[in-house]
CSV table of C-alpha atoms in Angstrom, one decimal:
chain,number,residue,atom,x,y,z
A,1076,ARG,CA,0.1,-0.1,0.1
A,1077,PRO,CA,1.8,3.0,-1.3
A,1078,GLY,CA,1.5,6.1,0.9
A,1079,VAL,CA,2.7,8.3,3.8
A,1080,TYR,CA,3.3,6.6,7.0
A,1081,GLU,CA,3.7,8.1,10.5
A,1082,VAL,CA,5.5,5.5,12.6
A,1083,PRO,CA,7.2,5.5,16.1
A,1084,PHE,CA,10.8,5.5,16.4
A,1085,GLY,CA,11.8,1.9,17.4
A,1086,ILE,CA,9.6,0.1,14.9
A,1087,THR,CA,11.2,-2.8,13.2
A,1088,VAL,CA,11.4,-2.8,9.4
A,1089,ASN,CA,9.3,-6.0,9.3
A,1090,ASP,CA,6.5,-4.1,11.4
A,1091,PHE,CA,6.6,-1.3,8.9
A,1092,LEU,CA,6.5,-3.6,5.9
A,1093,ASP,CA,3.4,-5.2,7.6
A,1094,LEU,CA,1.8,-2.0,8.1
A,1095,ALA,CA,2.6,-0.9,4.5
A,1096,GLY,CA,1.5,-4.2,2.9
A,1097,ALA,CA,4.8,-5.6,1.5
A,1098,PRO,CA,5.3,-8.8,3.2
A,1099,ASP,CA,7.4,-10.0,0.0
A,1100,ALA,CA,9.9,-7.1,0.0
A,1101,ALA,CA,13.1,-8.1,-1.7
A,1102,PHE,CA,15.0,-5.0,-0.4
A,1103,VAL,CA,14.2,-1.7,1.6
A,1104,GLN,CA,16.2,1.7,0.9
A,1105,MET,CA,16.2,3.5,3.9
A,1106,GLY,CA,16.9,7.3,4.0
A,1107,GLY,CA,16.5,7.9,0.3
A,1108,PRO,CA,19.3,7.4,-2.5
A,1109,SER,CA,21.7,8.6,0.2
A,1110,GLY,CA,20.7,6.2,2.9
A,1111,GLN,CA,21.5,2.5,2.8
A,1112,CYS,CA,19.9,-0.4,1.0
A,1113,ILE,CA,18.9,-3.4,3.4
A,1114,ALA,CA,18.4,-7.1,3.0
A,1115,PRO,CA,15.7,-9.3,4.2
A,1116,LYS,CA,18.0,-10.7,6.9
A,1117,ASP,CA,18.4,-7.0,8.1
A,1118,PHE,CA,14.4,-6.4,8.4
A,1119,GLY,CA,14.3,-7.1,12.2
A,1120,ARG,CA,16.4,-4.1,12.7
A,1121,GLN,CA,14.9,-0.8,14.2
A,1122,ILE,CA,14.2,2.5,12.4
A,1123,ALA,CA,16.0,4.6,15.4
A,1124,TYR,CA,18.8,7.1,15.4
A,1125,GLU,CA,20.9,4.1,17.0
A,1126,ASP,CA,20.2,1.3,14.4
A,1127,LEU,CA,18.4,2.5,11.2
A,1128,SER,CA,18.7,6.2,11.0
A,1129,THR,CA,16.3,7.7,8.0
A,1130,GLY,CA,15.4,11.3,7.1
A,1131,GLY,CA,11.9,10.0,6.8
A,1132,SER,CA,12.0,8.2,3.6
A,1133,VAL,CA,11.6,4.5,3.1
A,1134,MET,CA,11.5,2.8,-0.4
A,1135,ILE,CA,10.3,-0.6,-0.6
A,1136,PHE,CA,11.0,-2.8,-3.5
A,1137,GLY,CA,9.5,-5.9,-4.3
A,1138,PRO,CA,10.9,-9.3,-5.9
A,1139,GLY,CA,10.5,-8.1,-9.4
A,1140,ARG,CA,13.4,-5.4,-9.0
A,1141,ASP,CA,16.9,-5.7,-9.6
A,1142,VAL,CA,18.9,-4.1,-6.6
A,1143,LEU,CA,21.8,-3.5,-9.0
A,1144,ASP,CA,19.6,-1.4,-11.2
A,1145,VAL,CA,18.3,0.5,-8.8
A,1146,ALA,CA,21.6,1.4,-7.1
A,1147,THR,CA,22.6,2.4,-10.9
A,1148,GLN,CA,19.6,4.9,-10.9
A,1149,PHE,CA,20.5,6.2,-7.7
A,1150,ALA,CA,24.3,6.7,-9.0
A,1151,ALA,CA,22.7,8.4,-12.0
A,1152,PHE,CA,20.8,10.7,-9.4
A,1153,PHE,CA,23.9,11.9,-7.8
A,1154,VAL,CA,25.6,12.7,-11.3
A,1155,GLU,CA,22.9,14.9,-12.1
A,1156,GLU,CA,22.5,16.3,-8.9
A,1157,SER,CA,26.2,17.2,-8.4
A,1158,CYS,CA,26.9,21.1,-8.8
A,1159,GLY,CA,30.2,20.2,-10.2
A,1160,TRP,CA,32.0,22.2,-7.6
A,1161,CYS,CA,34.5,19.8,-6.3
A,1162,THR,CA,36.4,17.1,-8.7
A,1163,PRO,CA,35.7,14.0,-6.1
A,1164,CYS,CA,31.9,14.5,-6.7
A,1165,ARG,CA,31.8,15.8,-10.1
A,1166,VAL,CA,34.1,13.1,-11.7
A,1167,GLY,CA,33.7,10.2,-8.9
A,1168,THR,CA,29.9,10.2,-9.2
A,1169,THR,CA,30.3,9.7,-13.0
A,1170,LEU,CA,32.9,7.0,-12.8
A,1171,LEU,CA,30.6,5.4,-10.1
A,1172,LYS,CA,27.8,5.3,-12.6
A,1173,LYS,CA,29.9,4.2,-15.6
A,1174,SER,CA,31.3,1.4,-13.4
A,1175,MET,CA,27.6,0.2,-12.5
A,1176,GLU,CA,26.8,0.3,-16.1
A,1177,LYS,CA,29.4,-1.8,-17.0
A,1178,LEU,CA,28.7,-4.3,-14.3
A,1179,LEU,CA,24.9,-4.5,-15.5
A,1180,ASP,CA,26.2,-5.0,-18.7
A,1181,GLY,CA,28.3,-8.3,-17.7
A,1182,ARG,CA,31.5,-6.7,-18.4
A,1183,ALA,CA,33.2,-5.8,-15.2
A,1184,THR,CA,35.6,-8.1,-13.1
A,1185,LEU,CA,36.8,-8.5,-9.7
A,1186,ALA,CA,39.4,-5.6,-10.2
A,1187,ASP,CA,36.3,-3.4,-11.2
A,1188,ILE,CA,34.6,-3.9,-8.2
A,1189,ALA,CA,37.8,-3.3,-5.9
A,1190,ALA,CA,38.5,-0.3,-7.9
A,1191,MET,CA,34.8,0.9,-7.4
A,1192,GLU,CA,35.1,0.2,-3.9
A,1193,SER,CA,38.1,2.3,-3.5
A,1194,LEU,CA,36.4,5.3,-5.5
A,1195,ALA,CA,33.4,5.0,-3.6
A,1196,GLY,CA,35.7,5.7,-0.5
A,1197,THR,CA,37.7,8.5,-2.1
A,1198,VAL,CA,34.3,10.4,-3.3
A,1199,THR,CA,32.8,9.9,0.4
A,1200,ARG,CA,35.8,11.2,2.4
A,1201,MET,CA,36.8,14.0,-0.2
A,1202,SER,CA,33.7,15.4,-1.4
A,1203,ARG,CA,33.0,19.1,-0.3
A,1204,CYS,CA,29.4,18.7,0.8
A,1205,GLY,CA,26.9,16.0,2.0
A,1206,LEU,CA,25.7,15.1,-1.3
A,1207,GLY,CA,29.1,13.9,-2.5
A,1208,GLN,CA,29.8,12.4,1.0
A,1209,THR,CA,26.7,10.3,0.7
A,1210,ALA,CA,26.5,9.6,-3.0
A,1211,ALA,CA,28.4,6.2,-2.9
A,1212,ASN,CA,26.1,5.0,-0.2
A,1213,PRO,CA,23.7,3.1,-2.3
A,1214,ILE,CA,26.7,1.4,-3.9
A,1215,LEU,CA,28.6,0.6,-1.0
A,1216,SER,CA,25.5,-0.7,1.0
A,1217,THR,CA,24.4,-3.0,-1.9
A,1218,MET,CA,28.1,-4.3,-2.0
A,1219,ARG,CA,27.8,-5.1,1.5
A,1220,ASN,CA,24.2,-6.4,2.0
A,1221,PHE,CA,23.9,-7.9,-1.4
A,1222,PRO,CA,27.4,-9.3,-2.5
A,1223,GLN,CA,25.8,-12.4,-4.5
A,1224,ALA,CA,24.1,-10.0,-6.8
A,1225,TYR,CA,27.4,-8.3,-7.7
A,1226,GLU,CA,29.1,-11.8,-7.9
A,1227,GLU,CA,26.5,-13.2,-10.5
A,1228,ARG,CA,27.1,-10.3,-13.0
A,1229,LEU,CA,30.9,-10.6,-12.7
A,1230,ASN,CA,32.8,-11.3,-16.0
A,1231,PRO,CA,35.2,-14.0,-15.2
A,1232,ALA,CA,38.1,-12.4,-17.4
A,1233,PRO,CA,40.7,-11.1,-15.6
A,1234,PHE,CA,40.6,-7.6,-17.5
A,1235,VAL,CA,37.7,-6.1,-19.7
A,1236,PRO,CA,38.6,-2.8,-21.2
A,1237,ALA,CA,35.8,0.0,-20.1
A,1238,VAL,CA,35.5,0.9,-23.8
A,1239,THR,CA,36.6,-0.4,-27.2
A,1240,LEU,CA,38.1,1.6,-29.9
A,1241,ARG,CA,35.4,0.7,-32.3
A,1242,GLU,CA,32.7,1.9,-29.7
A,1243,ALA,CA,34.7,5.0,-29.1
A,1244,LEU,CA,34.9,6.0,-32.8
A,1245,ALA,CA,31.4,5.1,-33.5
A,1246,VAL,CA,30.2,8.5,-33.7
A,1247,ALA,CA,32.8,9.6,-36.0
A,1248,VAL,CA,32.4,6.6,-38.2
A,1249,GLU,CA,28.9,7.8,-38.6
A,1250,VAL,CA,29.6,11.6,-39.4
A,1251,GLN,CA,32.3,10.8,-41.9
A,1252,GLY,CA,30.3,7.6,-43.6
A,1253,ARG,CA,33.3,5.6,-43.8
A,1254,GLU,CA,35.2,3.0,-41.6
A,1255,PRO,CA,38.8,3.5,-40.4
A,1256,VAL,CA,41.4,2.0,-42.5
A,1257,ALA,CA,43.9,-0.3,-40.8
A,1258,LYS,CA,47.5,0.5,-41.4
A,1259,GLY,CA,48.4,-2.5,-43.4
A,1260,ASP,CA,45.3,-1.7,-45.7
A,1261,ARG,CA,46.4,1.6,-47.1
A,1262,ALA,CA,47.3,2.4,-50.5
A,1263,GLU,CA,50.8,4.1,-50.5
């Protein structure tokens, strides 16, 4: 039952889900995009300052939703909302979004996940304001609470490039109306 609910501090997530008529919730985002994403194993936790604090937003997602797709959408939100003032947020949020897209495409490796986790820490520590400092939360909390979702999407290769030369040149090829010529294929 979508709606606006007023509940006392200390209520468990399970009790809240019962109140909202969502017994089959697959995951819950506490505190909006800048909050944390929790798994069913944590639904016994309390909504309270000492446990799961929230600014009032609780988003409930059913079994038909992909937790990584939602995290990627939140990453895109932070790219759009960044004012661009500080580099960690301006560039970091863009790189985090691109990393999540690479993961969704099945091209991310273990090295990409490690790099994403490191970048998320840098964005969190080095951003100037609260937006940048919390921009990585959806990614970090899904990494922590849904590791199997990440593992299932990994490419087993030791390295997969983020971009191929053909993809990078696609617009130029379209504008010019011709394919690039390989060095050995040139008429001298």
